[in-house]
Short mmCIF file of C-alpha atoms in Angstrom, two decimals:
data_model
loop_
_atom_site.label_atom_id
_atom_site.label_comp_id
_atom_site.label_asym_id
_atom_site.label_seq_id
_atom_site.Cartn_x
_atom_site.Cartn_y
_atom_site.Cartn_z
CA UNK I 12 0.00 0.00 0.00
CA UNK I 13 1.28 3.43 -0.90
CA UNK I 14 2.10 5.66 2.04
CA UNK I 15 -0.56 8.39 2.42
CA UNK I 16 0.51 11.92 1.74
CA UNK I 17 0.65 14.27 4.70
CA UNK I 18 2.64 14.47 7.91
CA UNK I 19 3.98 11.29 9.47
CA UNK I 20 3.93 10.32 13.13
CA UNK I 21 7.75 10.43 13.27
CA UNK I 22 7.94 13.83 11.58
CA UNK I 23 5.57 15.38 14.12
CA UNK I 24 7.31 13.58 16.98
CA UNK I 25 10.70 15.01 16.05
CA UNK I 26 9.34 18.51 15.60
CA UNK I 27 7.44 18.67 18.85
CA UNK I 28 9.96 16.98 21.12
CA UNK I 29 13.19 18.36 19.68
CA UNK I 30 15.55 19.99 22.21
CA UNK I 31 14.61 23.40 20.81
CA UNK I 32 10.86 22.92 21.36
CA UNK I 33 10.90 20.56 24.34
CA UNK I 34 13.79 21.31 26.76
CA UNK I 35 15.62 18.37 28.25
CA UNK I 36 14.27 17.18 31.59
CA UNK I 37 15.65 14.58 33.93
CA UNK I 38 13.60 11.53 34.80
CA UNK I 39 12.53 8.11 33.51
CA UNK I 40 12.11 8.00 29.76
CA UNK I 41 13.62 11.41 29.15
CA UNK I 42 16.45 12.15 26.77
CA UNK I 43 16.27 9.10 24.49
CA UNK I 44 19.43 8.77 22.38
CA UNK I 45 19.42 7.16 18.93
CA UNK I 46 22.77 6.84 17.08
CA UNK I 47 22.80 8.28 13.59
CA UNK I 48 22.60 5.81 10.71
CA UNK I 49 25.62 5.47 8.39
CA UNK I 50 23.79 7.54 5.82
CA UNK I 51 23.04 10.13 8.50
CA UNK I 52 19.66 10.51 10.14
CA UNK I 53 17.65 13.60 9.25
CA UNK I 54 16.50 13.72 12.88
CA UNK I 55 18.25 15.06 15.91
CA UNK I 56 20.47 12.55 17.67
CA UNK I 57 18.69 13.22 20.91
CA UNK I 58 14.99 13.82 21.65
CA UNK I 59 13.56 14.58 25.06
CA UNK I 60 10.65 12.15 24.98
CA UNK I 61 8.37 11.70 28.00
CA UNK I 62 6.53 8.45 28.57
CA UNK I 63 3.25 10.24 27.81
CA UNK I 64 3.12 11.56 24.23
CA UNK I 65 0.47 14.10 23.25
CA UNK I 66 0.29 14.55 19.48
CA UNK I 67 -3.31 15.62 19.01
CA UNK I 68 -4.42 17.96 16.19
CA UNK I 69 -1.10 17.67 14.34
CA UNK I 70 -2.38 16.62 10.91
CA UNK I 71 -0.86 13.11 11.14
CA UNK I 72 -1.88 10.84 8.25
CA UNK I 73 0.66 8.01 8.46
CA UNK I 74 3.21 6.29 10.69
CA UNK I 75 6.56 7.04 9.10
CA UNK I 76 9.70 4.95 9.62
CA UNK I 77 8.78 2.03 11.90
CA UNK I 78 12.38 1.39 13.01
CA UNK I 79 12.69 4.93 14.23
CA UNK I 80 9.33 4.65 16.04
CA UNK I 81 10.59 1.51 17.79
CA UNK I 82 13.86 3.21 18.74
CA UNK I 83 12.27 6.34 20.12
CA UNK I 84 9.08 4.98 21.70
CA UNK I 85 10.19 1.81 23.48
CA UNK I 86 9.39 3.42 26.85
CA UNK I 87 6.14 5.22 25.92
CA UNK I 88 3.07 4.11 27.92
CA UNK I 89 0.43 6.66 26.84
CA UNK I 90 -0.23 8.06 23.38
CA UNK I 91 -2.78 10.68 22.35
CA UNK I 92 -3.38 10.79 18.58
CA UNK I 93 -6.82 12.41 18.73
CA UNK I 94 -8.10 14.84 16.10
CA UNK I 95 -5.62 13.88 13.39
CA UNK I 96 -6.20 12.66 9.83
CA UNK I 97 -5.57 8.96 10.23
CA UNK I 98 -7.85 7.06 7.83
CA UNK I 99 -6.19 3.67 7.66
CA UNK I 100 -6.05 1.17 10.52
CA UNK I 101 -2.84 -0.22 8.99
CA UNK I 102 -1.04 3.06 9.68
CA UNK I 103 -2.31 3.01 13.26
CA UNK I 104 -1.08 -0.56 13.57
CA UNK I 105 2.41 0.44 12.38
CA UNK I 106 2.63 3.01 15.16
CA UNK I 107 1.15 0.92 17.98
CA UNK I 108 3.05 -2.28 17.16
CA UNK I 109 6.32 -0.40 17.73
CA UNK I 110 5.31 0.97 21.14
CA UNK I 111 5.57 -2.21 23.24
CA UNK I 112 4.80 -0.59 26.62
CA UNK I 113 1.65 1.18 25.40
CA UNK I 114 -1.30 0.97 27.82
CA UNK I 115 -3.38 4.04 26.90
CA UNK I 116 -4.33 4.98 23.32
CA UNK I 117 -6.60 7.83 22.22
CA UNK I 118 -7.73 7.73 18.56
CA UNK I 119 -10.73 10.05 18.90
CA UNK I 120 -11.90 12.20 15.97
CA UNK I 121 -9.90 10.40 13.30
CA UNK I 122 -11.78 9.31 10.12
CA UNK I 123 -11.04 5.63 10.71
CA UNK I 124 -14.54 4.60 9.64
CA UNK I 125 -13.24 4.84 6.07
CA UNK I 126 -11.31 1.57 6.44
CA UNK I 127 -11.93 -1.92 7.81
CA UNK I 128 -10.02 -3.12 10.87
CA UNK I 129 -8.61 -6.58 10.24
CA UNK I 130 -7.76 -8.91 13.12
CA UNK I 131 -4.08 -8.86 12.16
CA UNK I 132 -4.02 -5.09 12.66
CA UNK I 133 -6.05 -5.27 15.86
CA UNK I 134 -3.51 -7.74 17.26
CA UNK I 135 -1.00 -4.89 17.59
CA UNK I 136 -3.29 -3.35 20.26
CA UNK I 137 -3.02 -6.40 22.52
CA UNK I 138 -1.28 -4.63 25.42
CA UNK I 139 -3.65 -1.64 25.54
CA UNK I 140 -5.73 -1.36 28.74
CA UNK I 141 -7.48 1.96 28.05
CA UNK I 142 -8.80 2.72 24.57
CA UNK I 143 -10.59 5.91 23.48
CA UNK I 144 -12.57 5.69 20.23
CA UNK I 145 -14.81 8.75 20.58
CA UNK I 146 -16.27 10.30 17.44
CA UNK I 147 -14.65 7.94 14.95
CA UNK I 148 -18.01 6.45 13.95
CA UNK I 149 -16.61 2.99 14.56
CA UNK I 150 -18.99 0.17 13.62
CA UNK I 151 -19.86 -2.53 16.15
CA UNK I 152 -17.99 -4.97 13.91
CA UNK I 153 -14.82 -2.90 14.45
CA UNK I 154 -15.46 -2.80 18.19
CA UNK I 155 -15.92 -6.58 18.32
CA UNK I 156 -12.66 -7.13 16.43
CA UNK I 157 -10.81 -4.94 18.92
CA UNK I 158 -12.38 -6.69 21.91
CA UNK I 159 -11.28 -10.09 20.63
CA UNK I 160 -7.65 -8.96 20.36
CA UNK I 161 -7.39 -6.96 23.60
CA UNK I 162 -7.55 -9.51 26.42
CA UNK I 163 -6.58 -6.96 29.11
CA UNK I 164 -8.81 -4.05 28.05
CA UNK I 165 -10.24 -2.36 31.17
CA UNK I 166 -11.64 0.97 29.94
CA UNK I 167 -13.40 1.69 26.64
CA UNK I 168 -14.76 5.03 25.38
CA UNK I 169 -17.34 4.91 22.56
CA UNK I 170 -18.90 8.39 22.79
CA UNK I 171 -20.32 10.43 19.88
CA UNK I 172 -20.51 7.48 17.49
CA UNK I 173 -24.22 7.85 16.57
CA UNK I 174 -25.16 4.43 17.92
CA UNK I 175 -28.89 3.71 17.90
CA UNK I 176 -28.51 0.00 18.62
CA UNK I 177 -25.98 -2.31 20.25
CA UNK I 178 -24.67 -5.45 18.60
CA UNK I 179 -23.52 -8.31 20.82
CA UNK I 180 -20.39 -10.28 19.90
CA UNK I 181 -20.19 -14.04 20.11
CA UNK I 182 -17.63 -13.81 22.93
CA UNK I 183 -17.96 -11.70 26.09
CA UNK I 184 -15.26 -9.32 27.29
CA UNK I 185 -14.72 -10.19 30.95
CA UNK I 186 -11.85 -7.74 31.50
CA UNK I 187 -13.75 -4.48 30.85
CA UNK I 188 -14.53 -2.49 34.01
CA UNK I 189 -15.50 0.95 32.65
CA UNK I 190 -17.58 1.86 29.59
CA UNK I 191 -18.25 5.44 28.43
CA UNK I 192 -20.93 5.41 25.74
CA UNK I 193 -22.30 8.94 26.13
CA UNK I 194 -23.82 11.25 23.51
CA UNK I 195 -25.29 8.53 21.32
CA UNK I 196 -28.91 7.77 20.38
CA UNK I 197 -29.66 4.80 22.62
CA UNK I 198 -33.33 5.08 23.61
CA UNK I 199 -34.55 1.56 24.31
CA UNK I 200 -33.52 -0.46 27.36
CA UNK I 201 -33.32 -3.60 25.21
CA UNK I 202 -30.15 -2.09 23.71
CA UNK I 203 -28.65 -1.19 27.10
CA UNK I 204 -29.18 -4.68 28.49
CA UNK I 205 -26.91 -6.01 25.71
CA UNK I 206 -24.05 -4.11 27.31
CA UNK I 207 -24.53 -6.22 30.43
CA UNK I 208 -24.26 -9.35 28.31
CA UNK I 209 -21.13 -8.08 26.52
CA UNK I 210 -19.36 -6.86 29.66
CA UNK I 211 -20.38 -9.00 32.67
CA UNK I 212 -17.64 -7.54 34.91
CA UNK I 213 -18.65 -3.93 34.26
CA UNK I 214 -18.05 -1.68 37.27
CA UNK I 215 -18.89 1.75 35.81
CA UNK I 216 -21.41 2.51 33.05
CA UNK I 217 -21.68 6.08 31.75
CA UNK I 218 -24.83 6.59 29.64
CA UNK I 219 -25.09 10.37 29.90
CA UNK I 220 -26.73 12.33 27.07
CA UNK I 221 -28.56 9.39 25.57
CA UNK I 222 -32.33 9.34 25.24
CA UNK I 223 -33.09 6.30 27.38
CA UNK I 224 -36.79 6.63 28.22
CA UNK I 225 -37.30 3.82 30.74
CA UNK I 226 -35.66 0.88 32.52
CA UNK I 227 -37.88 -1.97 31.40
CA UNK I 228 -36.42 -5.05 33.06
CA UNK I 229 -37.56 -7.35 35.88
CA UNK I 230 -35.65 -6.80 39.11
CA UNK I 231 -34.08 -10.27 39.18
CA UNK I 232 -32.96 -9.91 35.56
CA UNK I 233 -31.23 -6.59 36.31
CA UNK I 234 -29.22 -8.26 39.06
CA UNK I 235 -28.06 -10.97 36.65
CA UNK I 236 -27.23 -8.55 33.82
CA UNK I 237 -25.10 -6.18 35.90
CA UNK I 238 -23.91 -8.17 38.93
CA UNK I 239 -20.81 -6.00 39.51
CA UNK I 240 -22.08 -2.56 38.52
CA UNK I 241 -20.99 -0.04 41.16
CA UNK I 242 -21.57 3.27 39.33
CA UNK I 243 -24.05 4.41 36.68
CA UNK I 244 -24.54 7.81 35.04
CA UNK I 245 -27.98 8.56 33.58
CA UNK I 246 -27.31 12.29 33.31
CA UNK I 247 -29.65 13.95 30.79
CA UNK I 248 -31.42 10.72 29.93
CA UNK I 249 -35.15 10.60 29.22
CA UNK I 250 -36.33 8.90 32.43
CA UNK I 251 -39.80 10.10 33.43
CA UNK I 252 -40.98 7.71 36.14
CA UNK I 253 -40.11 7.14 39.81
CA UNK I 254 -40.42 3.42 39.06
CA UNK I 255 -37.28 3.76 36.91
CA UNK I 256 -35.41 5.22 39.89
CA UNK I 257 -36.64 2.39 42.11
CA UNK I 258 -35.28 -0.10 39.55
CA UNK I 259 -31.76 1.04 40.38
CA UNK I 260 -32.11 -0.74 43.73
CA UNK I 261 -31.98 -4.02 41.81
CA UNK I 262 -28.29 -3.61 40.97
CA UNK I 263 -26.74 -5.54 43.88
CA UNK I 264 -23.49 -3.51 44.16
CA UNK I 265 -24.63 -0.06 43.04
CA UNK I 266 -23.10 2.74 45.15
CA UNK I 267 -22.91 5.81 42.89
CA UNK I 268 -25.60 7.37 40.67
CA UNK I 269 -25.76 10.51 38.53
CA UNK I 270 -29.27 11.70 37.66
CA UNK I 271 -29.03 15.37 36.75
CA UNK I 272 -31.13 16.81 33.96
CA UNK I 273 -33.79 14.10 33.63
CA UNK I 274 -37.43 15.05 32.83
CA UNK I 275 -38.76 13.30 35.96
CA UNK I 276 -37.03 15.74 38.32
CA UNK I 277 -37.72 19.00 36.49
CA UNK I 278 -40.92 19.94 38.42
CA UNK I 279 -39.20 19.61 41.82
CA UNK I 280 -37.04 22.09 43.70
CA UNK I 281 -33.32 21.38 44.09
CA UNK I 282 -33.85 20.31 47.71
CA UNK I 283 -36.78 18.05 46.84
CA UNK I 284 -34.90 16.37 43.99
CA UNK I 285 -31.96 15.30 46.10
CA UNK I 286 -33.93 14.30 49.19
CA UNK I 287 -36.52 12.26 47.30
CA UNK I 288 -33.83 10.40 45.32
CA UNK I 289 -31.63 9.76 48.39
CA UNK I 290 -34.63 8.38 50.28
CA UNK I 291 -35.51 5.99 47.44
CA UNK I 292 -31.96 4.63 47.01
CA UNK I 293 -30.84 3.35 50.44
CA UNK I 294 -27.66 1.68 49.14
CA UNK I 295 -26.34 4.63 47.14
CA UNK I 296 -23.53 6.44 48.97
CA UNK I 297 -22.77 9.09 46.33
CA UNK I 298 -25.37 11.04 44.33
CA UNK I 299 -24.43 13.41 41.50
CA UNK I 300 -20.83 13.44 42.70
CA UNK I 301 -21.61 14.32 46.34
CA UNK I 302 -21.26 11.90 49.25
CA UNK I 303 -24.49 11.01 51.04
CA UNK I 304 -23.76 11.23 54.76
CA UNK I 305 -25.69 9.31 57.42
CA UNK I 306 -27.19 12.58 58.62
CA UNK I 307 -28.33 13.56 55.14
CA UNK I 308 -29.86 10.14 54.60
CA UNK I 309 -31.90 10.34 57.80
CA UNK I 310 -33.05 13.88 56.98
CA UNK I 311 -34.03 12.76 53.47
CA UNK I 312 -35.93 9.72 54.69
CA UNK I 313 -37.86 11.78 57.23
CA UNK I 314 -38.56 14.37 54.53
CA UNK I 315 -39.83 11.55 52.29
CA UNK I 316 -42.34 10.40 54.93
CA UNK I 317 -43.70 13.91 55.43
CA UNK I 318 -43.78 14.52 51.68
CA UNK I 319 -46.15 11.59 51.13
CA UNK I 320 -48.08 11.70 54.42
CA UNK I 321 -51.19 13.26 52.85
CA UNK I 322 -51.04 11.35 49.56
CA UNK I 323 -53.82 8.77 48.95
CA UNK I 324 -52.73 5.28 49.97
CA UNK I 325 -53.03 3.89 46.45
CA UNK I 326 -50.48 6.48 45.24
CA UNK I 327 -47.96 6.08 48.07
CA UNK I 328 -44.68 4.42 46.93
CA UNK I 329 -43.57 1.17 48.55
CA UNK I 330 -40.53 2.91 50.02
CA UNK I 331 -42.89 5.02 52.16
CA UNK I 332 -44.12 1.95 54.04
CA UNK I 333 -40.53 0.78 54.59
CA UNK I 334 -39.63 4.12 56.14
CA UNK I 335 -42.79 4.20 58.28
CA UNK I 336 -41.60 0.91 59.76
CA UNK I 337 -38.22 2.52 60.47
CA UNK I 338 -39.30 5.93 61.84
CA UNK I 339 -43.02 5.68 62.50
CA UNK I 340 -45.56 8.17 61.15
CA UNK I 341 -44.17 11.70 61.45
CA UNK I 342 -46.14 14.88 61.89
CA UNK I 343 -45.55 17.72 59.42
CA UNK I 344 -42.91 20.20 60.52
CA UNK I 345 -44.10 23.57 61.77
CA UNK I 346 -43.76 26.22 59.12
CA UNK I 347 -41.37 28.94 60.24
CA UNK I 348 -41.01 31.99 58.05
CA UNK I 349 -37.40 33.13 58.33
CA UNK I 350 -37.69 35.79 55.69
CA UNK I 351 -36.94 39.33 56.89
CA UNK I 352 -39.97 41.45 57.82
CA UNK I 353 -41.03 43.58 54.86
CA UNK I 354 -43.13 46.17 56.72
CA UNK I 355 -43.93 47.39 60.25
CA UNK I 356 -46.67 49.37 61.99
CA UNK I 357 -45.12 52.23 63.94
CA UNK I 358 -46.25 55.35 65.80
CA UNK I 359 -45.07 58.63 64.32
CA UNK I 360 -45.00 61.51 66.85
CA UNK I 361 -44.92 65.10 65.60
CA UNK I 362 -46.26 68.48 66.78
CA UNK I 363 -48.18 67.01 69.72
CA UNK I 364 -49.78 64.48 67.39
CA UNK I 365 -49.49 60.73 67.05
CA UNK I 366 -50.18 58.91 63.78
CA UNK I 367 -50.03 55.12 63.41
CA UNK I 368 -48.88 54.06 59.99
CA UNK I 369 -47.38 51.14 58.12
CA UNK I 370 -43.96 51.68 56.56
CA UNK I 371 -41.99 49.57 54.11
CA UNK I 372 -38.68 48.37 55.54
CA UNK I 373 -36.98 47.99 52.18
CA UNK I 374 -36.89 51.75 51.69
CA UNK I 375 -34.19 54.16 52.84
CA UNK I 376 -34.32 56.95 55.43
CA UNK I 377 -34.49 59.50 52.61
CA UNK I 378 -37.48 57.74 51.10
CA UNK I 379 -39.22 57.60 54.49
CA UNK I 380 -38.75 61.35 54.93
CA UNK I 381 -40.43 61.92 51.59
CA UNK I 382 -43.29 59.74 52.76
CA UNK I 383 -43.63 61.78 55.99
CA UNK I 384 -43.20 65.20 54.40
CA UNK I 385 -46.90 65.82 53.86
CA UNK I 386 -47.87 64.39 57.23
CA UNK I 387 -45.49 66.44 59.39
CA UNK I 388 -45.59 69.53 57.15
CA UNK I 389 -41.80 69.87 57.02
CA UNK I 390 -39.35 69.83 54.10
CA UNK I 391 -37.09 66.79 54.05
CA UNK I 392 -34.00 69.00 54.27
CA UNK I 393 -35.10 70.31 57.69
CA UNK I 394 -36.58 67.09 59.01
CA UNK I 395 -34.90 65.02 61.68
CA UNK I 396 -36.04 61.53 62.56
CA UNK I 397 -35.40 59.56 65.74
CA UNK I 398 -36.25 55.91 66.14
CA UNK I 399 -37.28 54.41 69.49
CA UNK I 400 -37.18 50.64 69.94
CA UNK I 401 -39.95 49.98 72.46
CA UNK I 402 -38.00 47.03 73.92
CA UNK I 403 -34.48 48.49 73.95
CA UNK I 404 -33.12 50.34 77.04
CA UNK I 405 -30.68 52.56 75.16
CA UNK I 406 -32.88 55.47 74.20
CA UNK I 407 -33.36 57.04 70.78
CA UNK I 408 -31.31 56.49 67.65
CA UNK I 409 -31.07 59.29 65.15
CA UNK I 410 -31.84 58.24 61.60
CA UNK I 411 -29.29 60.57 60.06
CA UNK I 412 -27.90 58.56 57.14
CA UNK I 413 -30.19 59.13 54.17
CA UNK I 414 -29.10 56.03 52.25
CA UNK I 415 -29.44 53.60 55.15
CA UNK I 416 -32.17 51.00 54.70
CA UNK I 417 -34.89 50.92 57.35
CA UNK I 418 -34.59 47.17 57.92
CA UNK I 419 -31.07 47.72 59.28
CA UNK I 420 -32.56 49.47 62.33
CA UNK I 421 -34.42 46.31 63.32
CA UNK I 422 -37.76 48.13 63.27
CA UNK I 423 -40.72 46.07 64.50
CA UNK I 424 -44.43 46.54 65.01
CA UNK I 425 -45.15 48.92 67.89
CA UNK I 426 -41.92 50.92 67.67
CA UNK I 427 -42.05 54.74 67.65
CA UNK I 428 -40.57 57.47 65.50
CA UNK I 429 -40.34 61.16 66.31
CA UNK I 430 -40.15 63.85 63.69
CA UNK I 431 -39.76 67.61 63.91
CA UNK I 432 -37.67 70.72 63.25
CA UNK I 433 -36.86 73.95 65.07
CA UNK I 434 -35.00 77.20 64.72
CA UNK I 435 -33.17 78.27 67.90
CA UNK I 436 -34.77 81.48 69.28
CA UNK I 437 -34.93 83.57 72.46
CA UNK I 438 -37.04 80.91 74.11
CA UNK I 439 -34.06 78.57 74.07
CA UNK I 440 -32.23 80.90 76.44
CA UNK I 441 -35.23 82.03 78.47
CA UNK I 442 -36.65 78.61 79.13
CA UNK I 443 -33.76 77.47 81.32
CA UNK I 444 -34.86 77.45 84.95
CA UNK I 445 -32.86 77.36 88.14
CA UNK I 446 -30.74 74.25 87.96
CA UNK I 447 -32.74 72.84 85.07
CA UNK I 448 -33.55 73.04 81.41
CA UNK I 449 -37.01 73.64 80.00
CA UNK I 450 -37.95 71.79 76.86
CA UNK I 451 -40.62 74.16 75.62
CA UNK I 452 -44.35 73.86 76.02
CA UNK I 453 -45.22 71.02 78.43
CA UNK I 454 -47.38 68.19 77.27
CA UNK I 455 -50.57 68.00 79.34
CA UNK I 456 -48.73 69.80 82.13
CA UNK I 457 -46.64 66.72 82.98
CA UNK I 458 -43.32 67.60 81.38
CA UNK I 459 -41.78 70.91 82.38
CA UNK I 460 -38.28 71.33 83.78
CA UNK I 461 -35.53 68.71 83.44
CA UNK I 462 -33.14 68.32 86.40
CA UNK I 463 -29.39 68.85 86.16
CA UNK I 464 -27.62 66.15 84.15
CA UNK I 465 -30.05 66.34 81.25
CA UNK I 466 -28.53 66.29 77.77
CA UNK I 467 -29.57 68.50 74.93
CA UNK I 468 -29.31 67.15 71.39
CA UNK I 469 -29.30 70.40 69.44
CA UNK I 470 -28.26 71.32 65.94
CA UNK I 471 -27.24 74.79 64.84
CA UNK I 472 -29.36 76.51 62.23
CA UNK I 473 -32.90 75.72 61.15
CA UNK I 474 -33.04 72.22 62.60
CA UNK I 475 -34.67 70.11 65.21
CA UNK I 476 -33.86 70.34 68.97
CA UNK I 477 -34.26 67.38 71.31
CA UNK I 478 -33.65 67.21 75.07
CA UNK I 479 -32.90 63.82 76.58
CA UNK I 480 -33.28 62.86 80.19
CA UNK I 481 -30.63 60.53 81.63
CA UNK I 482 -32.25 57.25 82.61
CA UNK I 483 -30.78 56.96 86.17
CA UNK I 484 -32.73 60.07 87.35
CA UNK I 485 -36.40 59.90 86.45
CA UNK I 486 -38.66 62.80 87.55
CA UNK I 487 -42.43 62.60 87.22
CA UNK I 488 -42.70 62.66 83.47
CA UNK I 489 -45.03 61.27 80.91
CA UNK I 490 -44.09 57.87 79.49
CA UNK I 491 -45.31 56.04 76.45
CA UNK I 492 -44.95 52.39 77.44
CA UNK I 493 -41.27 52.03 78.21
CA UNK I 494 -40.30 54.92 75.95
CA UNK I 495 -39.85 58.50 77.12
CA UNK I 496 -42.10 60.98 75.40
CA UNK I 497 -40.39 63.99 73.83
CA UNK I 498 -42.04 67.00 72.24
CA UNK I 499 -40.91 68.81 69.14
CA UNK I 500 -41.71 72.46 68.46
CA UNK I 501 -41.12 74.63 65.47
CA UNK I 502 -39.79 77.96 66.91
CA UNK I 503 -39.48 81.07 64.82
CA UNK I 504 -37.34 84.17 65.39
CA UNK I 505 -39.33 87.17 66.66
#
């Protein structure tokens, strides 16, 4: 057969791993030396070859000189030839047969469906343990030929090959432990069950992104088909029934399941999805990549009981009765709303008046002032607000930051707010009595002169003036519940 035109494996190998492109490194398999031939080798005398060769997307079409491959690659254990232009299995065989230590081979995205794999060529793969044949559109006949010649094959990748059916070989492959067959068109369980026949020792089965619509198999038959299956991925399959999930309990050694993106779970919340699945699969210790702890399992099983407690008996799953035996019948949990309060009813005191109103707590102080402007008949620029927590012993808190949200004050129903403004006038000097401070016009005759030690919160200019009484010395004054009552007056210069 004529050698295909294009770049050879050896040509690409020498270019990529030359000392100029791949600096020498110490370690096993590094710095392989090949003496020059009498005629003189066109290659460098020394290449820095690692034991793992990555030659993907290099335009390789053929093997090149087999003697040179054997000389350079005697130590190579892993070879990635994905996304090249290899069309002929004979060229692949020339490469692989001269890499005696090869255990991992990736041939993905090569147009190898254009040729037939003969058993003599497949024999060169005999030492390979991990084989990746994604997106090469390999026929099942090609796969069977490979399986017959690879007695130690443990992992096989057959993704993106447009399989709609599965063809069983005459001989089973007992060595295979892991099968990736994602992104195909396998819809019927009768095709999936053939994989159990082909690979009786299968430990991990990855069926993600197929359109499997149901698991239609008796429980005892599932146990016989996949006796050693420990992990299964049904991510983005077409499962639509809880009975399909319950079927997974029939795999005797199943520990890990992936079930994201299936139609069955779409109507449920994230919490409901996980808890309902965990409760139905008592033997599964890892779900969607996350470990299921003993605590999570108990929480999920209790959630499951409460979820179905009001469902008609004829619709209750069998697992419900198993869990009732374990935990007994549980009462629904009390509903506790932990969301922050969105509004509060408060008393607004201004100009000897009290107005009860509901305020939104998601607004800012500036927005509240705008809301109160009409009520208190003051411009927002002159308005001062003080907040009184009716349960707190620390007195008033000025609401002076316009951008602060009201919920940050911890406002609750029954709290009080005081609003007002004043301009300092002669009364401010004249109202001070002997040893005391007068706060202006008394309210109902109860509040007149404060004793020494009182504090005056006063702002210069056309603003509000507030006098506070220290809590340790309480004269006969008016109280509103546990909150001191303060008056606000609007004084004008005379």
